[in-house]
Tab-separated table of C-alpha atoms and ligand atoms in Angstrom:
chain	number	residue	atom	x	y	z
A	1	UNK	CA	26.784	29.340	0.793
A	2	UNK	CA	24.108	31.185	2.731
A	3	UNK	CA	20.453	31.016	1.789
A	4	UNK	CA	20.569	34.594	0.499
A	5	UNK	CA	23.600	33.799	-1.674
A	6	UNK	CA	21.955	30.674	-3.062
A	7	UNK	CA	18.755	32.565	-3.849
A	8	UNK	CA	20.787	35.223	-5.659
A	9	UNK	CA	22.614	32.520	-7.632
A	10	UNK	CA	19.341	30.804	-8.487
A	11	UNK	CA	18.101	34.107	-9.821
A	12	UNK	CA	21.079	34.182	-12.188
A	13	UNK	CA	21.363	30.594	-13.376
A	14	UNK	CA	17.948	28.922	-13.223
A	15	UNK	CA	15.303	29.333	-15.874
A	16	UNK	CA	12.594	31.571	-14.476
A	17	UNK	CA	9.786	29.336	-15.637
A	18	UNK	CA	8.061	29.304	-12.269
A	19	UNK	CA	8.389	31.141	-9.000
A	20	UNK	CA	9.298	28.811	-6.138
A	21	UNK	CA	8.821	29.847	-2.522
A	22	UNK	CA	11.954	31.828	-1.544
A	23	UNK	CA	13.601	29.160	0.588
A	24	UNK	CA	16.384	26.739	-0.264
A	25	UNK	CA	15.750	23.307	1.220
A	26	UNK	CA	18.653	21.110	2.110
A	27	UNK	CA	17.551	18.146	4.225
A	28	UNK	CA	14.432	16.370	5.387
A	29	UNK	CA	13.220	13.631	7.675
A	30	UNK	CA	9.720	12.168	7.839
A	31	UNK	CA	7.327	15.116	7.445
A	32	UNK	CA	9.866	17.796	8.336
A	33	UNK	CA	12.241	19.703	6.064
A	34	UNK	CA	14.915	22.272	6.805
A	35	UNK	CA	16.211	25.155	4.765
A	36	UNK	CA	19.823	26.226	4.462
A	37	UNK	CA	19.301	28.831	7.178
A	38	UNK	CA	18.237	26.078	9.592
A	39	UNK	CA	14.508	26.874	9.661
A	40	UNK	CA	12.269	23.828	10.040
A	41	UNK	CA	9.026	23.381	8.057
A	42	UNK	CA	6.242	20.879	8.359
A	43	UNK	CA	5.770	19.335	4.918
A	44	UNK	CA	2.166	18.955	3.755
A	45	UNK	CA	3.204	18.689	0.089
A	46	UNK	CA	5.414	15.565	-0.005
A	47	UNK	CA	7.037	17.013	-3.130
A	48	UNK	CA	3.580	17.346	-4.779
A	49	UNK	CA	2.163	13.968	-3.783
A	50	UNK	CA	5.413	12.102	-4.369
A	51	UNK	CA	7.201	11.184	-1.116
A	52	UNK	CA	4.464	9.051	0.419
A	53	UNK	CA	6.844	7.284	2.768
A	54	UNK	CA	8.075	10.623	4.077
A	55	UNK	CA	11.586	11.907	3.630
A	56	UNK	CA	14.617	9.733	4.310
A	57	UNK	CA	12.568	6.683	5.332
A	58	UNK	CA	15.295	4.372	6.706
A	59	UNK	CA	14.267	1.193	4.862
A	60	UNK	CA	13.654	3.048	1.602
A	61	UNK	CA	16.999	4.812	1.909
A	62	UNK	CA	18.813	1.588	2.640
A	63	UNK	CA	17.268	-0.267	-0.286
A	64	UNK	CA	17.857	2.510	-2.800
A	65	UNK	CA	21.408	3.023	-1.537
A	66	UNK	CA	22.101	-0.708	-1.830
A	67	UNK	CA	20.834	-0.692	-5.416
A	68	UNK	CA	23.031	2.312	-6.160
A	69	UNK	CA	26.047	0.202	-5.280
A	70	UNK	CA	24.822	-2.830	-7.235
A	71	UNK	CA	23.371	-1.666	-10.578
A	72	UNK	CA	21.950	1.734	-11.500
A	73	UNK	CA	21.361	1.573	-15.220
A	74	UNK	CA	21.865	-0.945	-17.987
A	75	UNK	CA	19.323	0.247	-20.623
A	76	UNK	CA	16.510	-1.657	-22.250
A	77	UNK	CA	18.938	-3.688	-24.338
A	78	UNK	CA	18.692	-6.157	-21.429
A	79	UNK	CA	16.231	-7.181	-18.770
A	80	UNK	CA	17.005	-6.192	-15.217
A	81	UNK	CA	15.750	-7.825	-12.070
A	82	UNK	CA	14.288	-4.724	-10.393
A	83	UNK	CA	12.282	-3.803	-13.488
A	84	UNK	CA	10.660	-7.219	-13.751
A	85	UNK	CA	9.807	-7.223	-10.036
A	86	UNK	CA	8.397	-3.681	-10.175
A	87	UNK	CA	6.170	-4.652	-13.103
A	88	UNK	CA	4.977	-7.668	-11.103
A	89	UNK	CA	4.192	-5.430	-8.134
A	90	UNK	CA	1.994	-3.171	-10.277
A	91	UNK	CA	0.313	-6.167	-11.919
A	92	UNK	CA	-0.295	-7.830	-8.535
A	93	UNK	CA	-1.923	-4.711	-7.093
A	94	UNK	CA	-4.085	-3.711	-10.050
A	95	UNK	CA	-6.171	-4.755	-13.061
A	96	UNK	CA	-3.077	-4.598	-15.271
A	97	UNK	CA	-1.415	-7.465	-17.119
A	98	UNK	CA	1.601	-5.599	-18.489
A	99	UNK	CA	3.689	-2.555	-17.633
A	100	UNK	CA	5.925	-0.173	-19.563
A	101	UNK	CA	8.274	2.009	-17.523
A	102	UNK	CA	9.259	5.589	-18.271
A	103	UNK	CA	10.368	8.588	-16.243
A	104	UNK	CA	7.516	10.968	-15.448
A	105	UNK	CA	3.787	11.434	-15.456
A	106	UNK	CA	3.702	13.341	-18.718
A	107	UNK	CA	5.792	10.675	-20.360
A	108	UNK	CA	3.489	7.948	-19.055
A	109	UNK	CA	0.543	9.771	-20.592
A	110	UNK	CA	2.431	10.166	-23.883
A	111	UNK	CA	2.870	6.399	-23.931
A	112	UNK	CA	-0.813	5.834	-23.194
A	113	UNK	CA	-1.855	8.191	-26.003
A	114	UNK	CA	0.460	6.500	-28.483
A	115	UNK	CA	-0.907	3.138	-27.384
A	116	UNK	CA	-4.468	4.300	-28.056
A	117	UNK	CA	-3.764	5.615	-31.566
A	118	UNK	CA	-1.868	2.501	-32.599
A	119	UNK	CA	-4.456	0.213	-30.984
A	120	UNK	CA	-7.206	1.696	-33.129
A	121	UNK	CA	-5.075	1.264	-36.211
A	122	UNK	CA	-3.692	-2.209	-35.585
A	123	UNK	CA	-6.423	-3.927	-33.555
A	124	UNK	CA	-9.635	-2.174	-34.616
A	125	UNK	CA	-8.484	-1.463	-38.164
A	126	UNK	CA	-9.675	2.111	-37.660
A	127	UNK	CA	-6.734	4.477	-38.276
A	128	UNK	CA	-9.215	7.332	-38.701
A	129	UNK	CA	-10.052	7.153	-34.977
A	130	UNK	CA	-7.513	9.738	-33.843
A	131	UNK	CA	-9.304	12.118	-31.460
A	132	UNK	CA	-8.226	12.238	-27.816
A	133	UNK	CA	-11.153	12.995	-25.547
A	134	UNK	CA	-10.174	14.664	-22.310
A	135	UNK	CA	-11.930	16.650	-19.616
A	136	UNK	CA	-12.154	20.349	-18.805
A	137	UNK	CA	-10.098	21.146	-15.712
A	138	UNK	CA	-7.810	18.142	-16.125
A	139	UNK	CA	-4.032	18.172	-15.883
A	140	UNK	CA	-1.970	15.576	-17.723
A	141	UNK	CA	1.513	17.074	-18.061
A	142	UNK	CA	3.651	19.575	-19.951
A	143	UNK	CA	4.878	17.784	-23.073
A	144	UNK	CA	3.312	18.713	-26.404
A	145	UNK	CA	0.681	15.988	-26.409
A	146	UNK	CA	-0.070	16.302	-22.717
A	147	UNK	CA	-0.517	20.092	-22.729
A	148	UNK	CA	-2.834	19.579	-25.684
A	149	UNK	CA	-5.035	17.137	-23.766
A	150	UNK	CA	-4.807	19.050	-20.474
A	151	UNK	CA	-8.159	20.739	-19.976
A	152	UNK	CA	-6.881	24.131	-18.819
A	153	UNK	CA	-6.177	26.713	-21.527
A	154	UNK	CA	-3.460	28.493	-19.547
A	155	UNK	CA	-1.074	25.579	-20.046
A	156	UNK	CA	-1.517	25.661	-23.812
A	157	UNK	CA	-1.137	29.383	-24.470
A	158	UNK	CA	1.543	30.345	-27.029
A	159	UNK	CA	2.468	26.732	-27.808
A	160	UNK	CA	0.396	26.205	-30.924
A	161	UNK	CA	0.009	24.433	-33.195
A	162	UNK	CA	-0.979	21.776	-30.713
A	163	UNK	CA	-1.112	18.010	-31.043
A	164	UNK	CA	-4.618	16.945	-31.937
A	165	UNK	CA	-7.402	16.433	-32.561
A	166	UNK	CA	-8.478	16.811	-28.935
A	167	UNK	CA	-12.019	17.236	-27.647
A	168	UNK	CA	-12.477	18.610	-24.147
A	169	UNK	CA	-15.710	17.653	-22.436
A	170	UNK	CA	-17.140	18.528	-19.025
A	171	UNK	CA	-15.727	16.366	-16.214
A	172	UNK	CA	-18.333	14.165	-14.573
A	173	UNK	CA	-20.826	14.606	-17.424
A	174	UNK	CA	-21.632	11.210	-18.897
A	175	UNK	CA	-23.962	12.778	-21.491
A	176	UNK	CA	-21.027	14.788	-22.841
A	177	UNK	CA	-18.858	11.658	-22.903
A	178	UNK	CA	-21.589	9.758	-24.787
A	179	UNK	CA	-21.825	12.505	-27.410
A	180	UNK	CA	-18.028	12.580	-27.785
A	181	UNK	CA	-17.631	8.824	-28.184
A	182	UNK	CA	-20.748	7.660	-30.003
A	183	UNK	CA	-19.599	8.627	-33.517
A	184	UNK	CA	-16.401	6.581	-33.031
A	185	UNK	CA	-13.866	9.192	-34.046
A	186	UNK	CA	-12.104	9.017	-30.680
A	187	UNK	CA	-9.250	6.612	-30.056
A	188	UNK	CA	-9.265	7.183	-26.277
A	189	UNK	CA	-10.743	9.070	-23.384
A	190	UNK	CA	-8.403	10.034	-20.566
A	191	UNK	CA	-9.650	11.008	-17.100
A	192	UNK	CA	-8.274	11.425	-13.615
A	193	UNK	CA	-10.303	9.510	-10.988
A	194	UNK	CA	-10.055	12.752	-9.000
A	195	UNK	CA	-9.022	15.926	-10.822
A	196	UNK	CA	-6.073	16.881	-8.664
A	197	UNK	CA	-4.292	19.921	-10.127
A	198	UNK	CA	-7.702	21.138	-11.295
A	199	UNK	CA	-8.768	21.727	-7.681
A	200	UNK	CA	-9.315	18.258	-6.161
A	201	UNK	CA	-12.619	17.531	-7.869
A	202	UNK	CA	-14.345	14.181	-7.271
A	203	UNK	CA	-16.691	13.099	-10.096
A	204	UNK	CA	-20.298	12.102	-9.351
A	205	UNK	CA	-20.859	8.487	-8.222
A	206	UNK	CA	-21.105	6.093	-11.149
A	207	UNK	CA	-19.147	8.316	-13.551
A	208	UNK	CA	-16.159	6.005	-13.969
A	209	UNK	CA	-18.436	2.955	-14.356
A	210	UNK	CA	-20.486	4.737	-17.002
A	211	UNK	CA	-17.297	5.629	-18.880
A	212	UNK	CA	-16.243	1.978	-18.752
A	213	UNK	CA	-19.540	0.900	-20.301
A	214	UNK	CA	-19.334	3.601	-22.940
A	215	UNK	CA	-15.805	2.614	-23.899
A	216	UNK	CA	-16.826	-1.044	-24.132
A	217	UNK	CA	-19.737	-0.109	-26.374
A	218	UNK	CA	-17.609	2.015	-28.705
A	219	UNK	CA	-14.254	0.173	-28.511
A	220	UNK	CA	-12.611	3.302	-27.170
A	221	UNK	CA	-9.504	2.999	-24.978
A	222	UNK	CA	-10.231	4.114	-21.406
A	223	UNK	CA	-7.179	5.705	-19.771
A	224	UNK	CA	-7.159	6.560	-16.084
A	225	UNK	CA	-4.454	9.064	-15.247
A	226	UNK	CA	-3.452	7.956	-11.748
A	227	UNK	CA	-0.252	9.973	-11.680
A	228	UNK	CA	-1.437	11.892	-8.612
A	229	UNK	CA	-4.139	9.609	-7.204
A	230	UNK	CA	-2.153	6.371	-7.504
A	231	UNK	CA	0.106	4.492	-5.107
A	232	UNK	CA	-2.150	4.800	-2.085
A	233	UNK	CA	-2.698	8.563	-2.056
A	234	UNK	CA	-6.501	8.231	-1.753
A	235	UNK	CA	-6.468	5.262	0.654
A	236	UNK	CA	-6.544	2.514	-1.994
A	237	UNK	CA	-3.652	1.504	-4.197
A	238	UNK	CA	-5.248	3.295	-7.127
A	239	UNK	CA	-7.982	5.932	-7.111
A	240	UNK	CA	-10.331	4.034	-9.414
A	241	UNK	CA	-10.421	1.084	-7.014
A	242	UNK	CA	-12.893	3.056	-4.874
A	243	UNK	CA	-15.348	2.587	-7.763
A	244	UNK	CA	-14.456	-1.007	-8.566
A	245	UNK	CA	-14.115	-0.086	-12.228
A	246	UNK	CA	-11.102	-0.868	-14.373
A	247	UNK	CA	-9.556	1.030	-17.271
A	248	UNK	CA	-7.715	-0.384	-20.260
A	249	UNK	CA	-4.677	1.698	-19.404
A	250	UNK	CA	-3.510	3.440	-16.243
A	251	UNK	CA	-0.647	5.905	-15.978
A	252	UNK	CA	1.508	6.294	-12.883
A	253	UNK	CA	4.439	8.396	-11.699
A	254	UNK	CA	4.790	10.647	-8.618
A	255	UNK	CA	4.345	8.299	-5.622
A	256	UNK	CA	5.579	5.242	-7.507
A	257	UNK	CA	9.255	5.941	-6.845
A	258	UNK	CA	8.928	7.611	-3.440
A	259	UNK	CA	10.890	10.574	-4.830
A	260	UNK	CA	13.110	8.779	-7.325
A	261	UNK	CA	11.811	9.740	-10.798
A	262	UNK	CA	9.828	6.989	-12.514
A	263	UNK	CA	6.658	6.682	-14.559
A	264	UNK	CA	4.674	3.698	-15.760
A	265	UNK	CA	1.973	2.744	-18.225
A	266	UNK	CA	-0.006	-0.222	-16.921
A	267	UNK	CA	-2.367	-1.986	-19.312
A	268	UNK	CA	-4.562	-4.984	-19.971
A	269	UNK	CA	-3.301	-7.754	-22.236
A	270	UNK	CA	-5.731	-6.610	-24.926
A	271	UNK	CA	-4.682	-2.950	-24.798
A	272	UNK	CA	-1.019	-3.965	-24.778
A	273	UNK	CA	-1.359	-4.783	-28.489
A	274	UNK	CA	-1.239	-1.000	-29.002
A	275	UNK	CA	2.442	-0.871	-28.079
A	276	UNK	CA	3.564	-4.416	-28.823
A	277	UNK	CA	6.251	-4.853	-31.457
A	278	UNK	CA	4.971	-6.698	-34.503
A	279	UNK	CA	7.037	-9.446	-36.117
A	280	UNK	CA	9.684	-7.722	-38.204
A	281	UNK	CA	8.329	-4.305	-37.204
A	282	UNK	CA	9.975	-1.313	-35.588
A	283	UNK	CA	10.063	-0.775	-31.829
A	284	UNK	CA	6.809	1.157	-31.277
A	285	UNK	CA	7.817	2.873	-28.052
A	286	UNK	CA	10.858	3.024	-25.772
A	287	UNK	CA	13.011	5.303	-23.656
A	288	UNK	CA	16.628	5.004	-22.506
A	289	UNK	CA	16.014	5.444	-18.795
A	290	UNK	CA	12.662	3.633	-18.553
A	291	UNK	CA	12.830	0.700	-16.175
A	292	UNK	CA	16.168	1.817	-14.802
A	293	UNK	CA	17.286	-0.480	-11.949
A	294	UNK	CA	17.602	2.303	-9.410
A	295	UNK	CA	14.143	3.759	-10.080
A	296	UNK	CA	12.547	0.317	-10.101
A	297	UNK	CA	14.297	-0.645	-6.845
A	298	UNK	CA	12.759	2.499	-5.361
A	299	UNK	CA	9.314	1.468	-6.638
A	300	UNK	CA	9.738	-2.026	-5.198
A	301	UNK	CA	10.678	-0.522	-1.845
A	302	UNK	CA	7.615	1.750	-1.962
A	303	UNK	CA	5.287	-1.211	-2.575
A	304	UNK	CA	6.886	-3.279	0.191
A	305	UNK	CA	6.890	-0.498	2.776
A	306	UNK	CA	3.291	0.588	2.106
A	307	UNK	CA	2.290	-3.038	2.634
A	308	UNK	CA	4.494	-3.776	5.643
A	309	UNK	CA	3.524	-0.593	7.475
A	310	UNK	CA	-0.148	-1.000	6.478
A	311	UNK	CA	-0.168	2.543	5.224
A	312	UNK	CA	-3.394	2.337	3.194
A	313	UNK	CA	-5.490	2.036	6.362
A	314	UNK	CA	-3.473	4.815	7.929
A	315	UNK	CA	-4.005	7.082	4.901
A	316	UNK	CA	-7.757	6.562	5.123
A	317	UNK	CA	-7.837	7.253	8.858
A	318	UNK	CA	-5.528	10.270	8.731
A	319	UNK	CA	-7.405	11.598	5.706
A	320	UNK	CA	-10.718	11.495	7.586
A	321	UNK	CA	-9.090	13.155	10.567
A	322	UNK	CA	-7.666	15.932	8.392
A	323	UNK	CA	-10.979	16.429	6.595
A	324	UNK	CA	-12.698	16.841	9.972
A	325	UNK	CA	-10.165	19.447	11.033
A	326	UNK	CA	-10.526	21.341	7.758
A	327	UNK	CA	-14.309	21.224	8.092
A	328	UNK	CA	-13.784	22.996	11.420
A	329	UNK	CA	-12.101	25.854	9.528
A	330	UNK	CA	-15.063	26.074	7.133
A	331	UNK	CA	-17.363	26.503	10.160
A	332	UNK	CA	-15.043	28.973	11.827
A	333	UNK	CA	-14.370	31.136	8.748
A	334	UNK	CA	-17.647	31.107	6.774
A	335	UNK	CA	-17.413	32.769	3.369
A	336	UNK	CA	-13.608	32.659	3.575
A	337	UNK	CA	-12.861	28.929	3.908
A	338	UNK	CA	-15.661	27.577	1.758
A	339	UNK	CA	-15.357	23.831	1.233
A	340	UNK	CA	-13.356	20.696	2.033
A	341	UNK	CA	-12.606	18.361	-0.880
A	342	UNK	CA	-10.777	15.137	-1.540
A	343	UNK	CA	-10.181	11.583	-0.420
A	344	UNK	CA	-7.511	9.911	1.684
A	345	UNK	CA	-4.488	12.180	2.010
A	346	UNK	CA	-5.300	14.229	-1.068
A	347	UNK	CA	-7.367	16.995	0.489
A	348	UNK	CA	-8.168	20.565	-0.321
A	349	UNK	CA	-9.591	23.565	1.448
A	350	UNK	CA	-11.300	25.961	-0.959
A	351	UNK	CA	-10.915	29.642	-0.108
A	352	UNK	CA	-12.807	32.637	-1.427
A	353	UNK	CA	-9.695	34.587	-2.460
A	354	UNK	CA	-6.193	33.655	-3.570
A	355	UNK	CA	-4.925	30.304	-2.250
A	356	UNK	CA	-1.347	31.254	-3.258
A	357	UNK	CA	-1.400	33.953	-0.563
A	358	UNK	CA	-2.450	31.387	2.025
A	359	UNK	CA	0.353	29.073	0.912
A	360	UNK	CA	2.966	31.868	1.074
A	361	UNK	CA	1.855	32.996	4.535
A	362	UNK	CA	1.718	29.396	5.737
A	363	UNK	CA	5.314	28.919	4.643
A	364	UNK	CA	6.365	32.033	6.549
A	365	UNK	CA	4.749	30.447	9.592
A	366	UNK	CA	6.405	27.056	9.081
A	367	UNK	CA	4.073	24.843	7.040
A	368	UNK	CA	4.515	23.839	3.400
A	369	UNK	CA	1.267	23.645	1.423
A	370	UNK	CA	0.476	23.953	-2.284
A	371	UNK	CA	-2.224	25.330	-4.541
A	372	UNK	CA	-4.590	23.191	-6.635
A	373	UNK	CA	-6.738	24.993	-9.198
A	374	UNK	CA	-7.838	28.600	-8.708
A	375	UNK	CA	-9.318	28.305	-5.249
A	376	UNK	CA	-7.882	25.383	-3.345
A	377	UNK	CA	-5.137	25.003	-0.749
A	378	UNK	CA	-3.907	21.426	-1.122
A	379	UNK	CA	-2.777	18.993	1.549
A	380	UNK	CA	-0.860	15.978	0.177
A	381	UNK	CA	1.345	15.048	3.132
A	382	UNK	CA	3.459	11.919	3.455
A	383	UNK	CA	1.361	8.867	4.364
A	384	UNK	CA	3.218	8.560	7.646
A	385	UNK	CA	2.026	11.960	8.888
A	386	UNK	CA	0.938	11.867	12.538
A	387	UNK	CA	-2.223	13.359	13.992
A	388	UNK	CA	-0.056	15.772	15.981
A	389	UNK	CA	1.559	16.958	12.758
A	390	UNK	CA	-1.830	17.390	11.083
A	391	UNK	CA	-2.969	19.346	14.148
A	392	UNK	CA	0.089	21.566	13.883
A	393	UNK	CA	-0.416	22.183	10.152
A	394	UNK	CA	-4.121	22.985	10.529
A	395	UNK	CA	-3.444	25.256	13.467
A	396	UNK	CA	-0.944	27.261	11.383
A	397	UNK	CA	-3.467	27.392	8.537
A	398	UNK	CA	-6.077	28.585	11.027
A	399	UNK	CA	-3.813	31.420	12.149
A	400	UNK	CA	-3.275	32.411	8.487
A	401	UNK	CA	-7.035	32.532	7.878
A	402	UNK	CA	-7.513	34.452	11.136
A	403	UNK	CA	-5.289	37.171	9.647
A	404	UNK	CA	-7.741	37.427	6.751
A	405	UNK	CA	-5.241	36.085	4.199
A	406	UNK	CA	-6.799	34.556	1.066
A	407	UNK	CA	-10.198	36.167	1.683
B	501	PLP	C1	-2.835	13.764	-12.887
B	501	PLP	C2	-1.488	14.158	-13.397
B	501	PLP	N1	-1.057	13.686	-14.566
B	501	PLP	C3	0.149	13.987	-15.054
B	501	PLP	C4	0.995	14.827	-14.373
B	501	PLP	C5	2.347	15.160	-14.934
B	501	PLP	O1	3.311	14.462	-14.249
B	501	PLP	P1	4.859	14.902	-14.371
B	501	PLP	O2	4.956	16.258	-13.740
B	501	PLP	O3	5.604	13.839	-13.644
B	501	PLP	O4	5.185	14.934	-15.821
B	501	PLP	C6	0.593	15.349	-13.143
B	501	PLP	C7	1.470	16.268	-12.392
B	501	PLP	O5	1.059	16.990	-11.532
B	501	PLP	C8	-0.679	15.015	-12.638
B	501	PLP	O6	-1.126	15.494	-11.471
């Protein structure tokens, strides 16, 4: 079918819940993707911070394909080798002692929230501690509990009554966090180390450490949502490692499977009590596909390849390079390109007008970008992106700004 025919069919058969760019992509390699009409695009989205290794990485492809022929799925009635090894990889690279696997970021956060409620009940003997504290501007997913905790009203509209109680406090404001936690009605506070969908917002220095102290003082579960910042995206394995502060629970998805859907809840031994089955008790949490052999083989390949190709150092270096280039646009287009944000290869250029227009025009000119928040054009390219590719992407973005788009 032609691209026009496929777009017409999509219009008929797909739910119109969002409005994708009007291209139908069919194949990809590294940082390049092609649509059905044969047009090539430079990919600065990596499937929204997912395909860190780039598209069709040969080793990744080979390992996932081999697993496909060996064992795809056997359920959680049994252990499977890939799941155990993937849990070990997360444990070895983080603060965590134990891991629960699921299928997406929202689902990982659901698990973390359930853990927190049950932890307060079972471990602290405080079933009345039910409030989820979250931050304004955050994004935690689209399920009922995760839209409720997401700190942007637009995601919650028309879905009431919402899961709660939830208290939204200002991001980066430790005074607000102290007020929310000191009366001990909260079971958990959930924060992103960098608010990604909210516009790539980095909290003030010391914020995560102060939250850690506050949670210790009040026996509140500290959840870091690393769905977007995890798996190397910011230049360390996990975003909070820049601050040398550790949560009780961390949620992962996106980059973990290199494009194969997977989510994870990683936790300390102590926090794990929140989801541990009690003798004679019911299974507190589970999912059919969680820990699937194929998804876990993908995660194991991602860990191995990031390590073998020393991608963390490359992410840091390429991220600095990109930030420098974007800063050049801020100088060249004052009042139009207003600010560079981010860390590693999660970067944003704030614009004075509509970033969606910049993204659409960029796509017409051959670069795929995405929007974060109300004002930011996001770069989240594959970790393997070359300087030449970053140059090409920024030069297209420059030409878009030169046309006055997004002013
Ligand atoms: C920080 C964060 N948490 C959770 C989610 C939800 O993940 P998923 O779309 O896999 O459910 C996202 C998705 O963008 C995210 O950025």
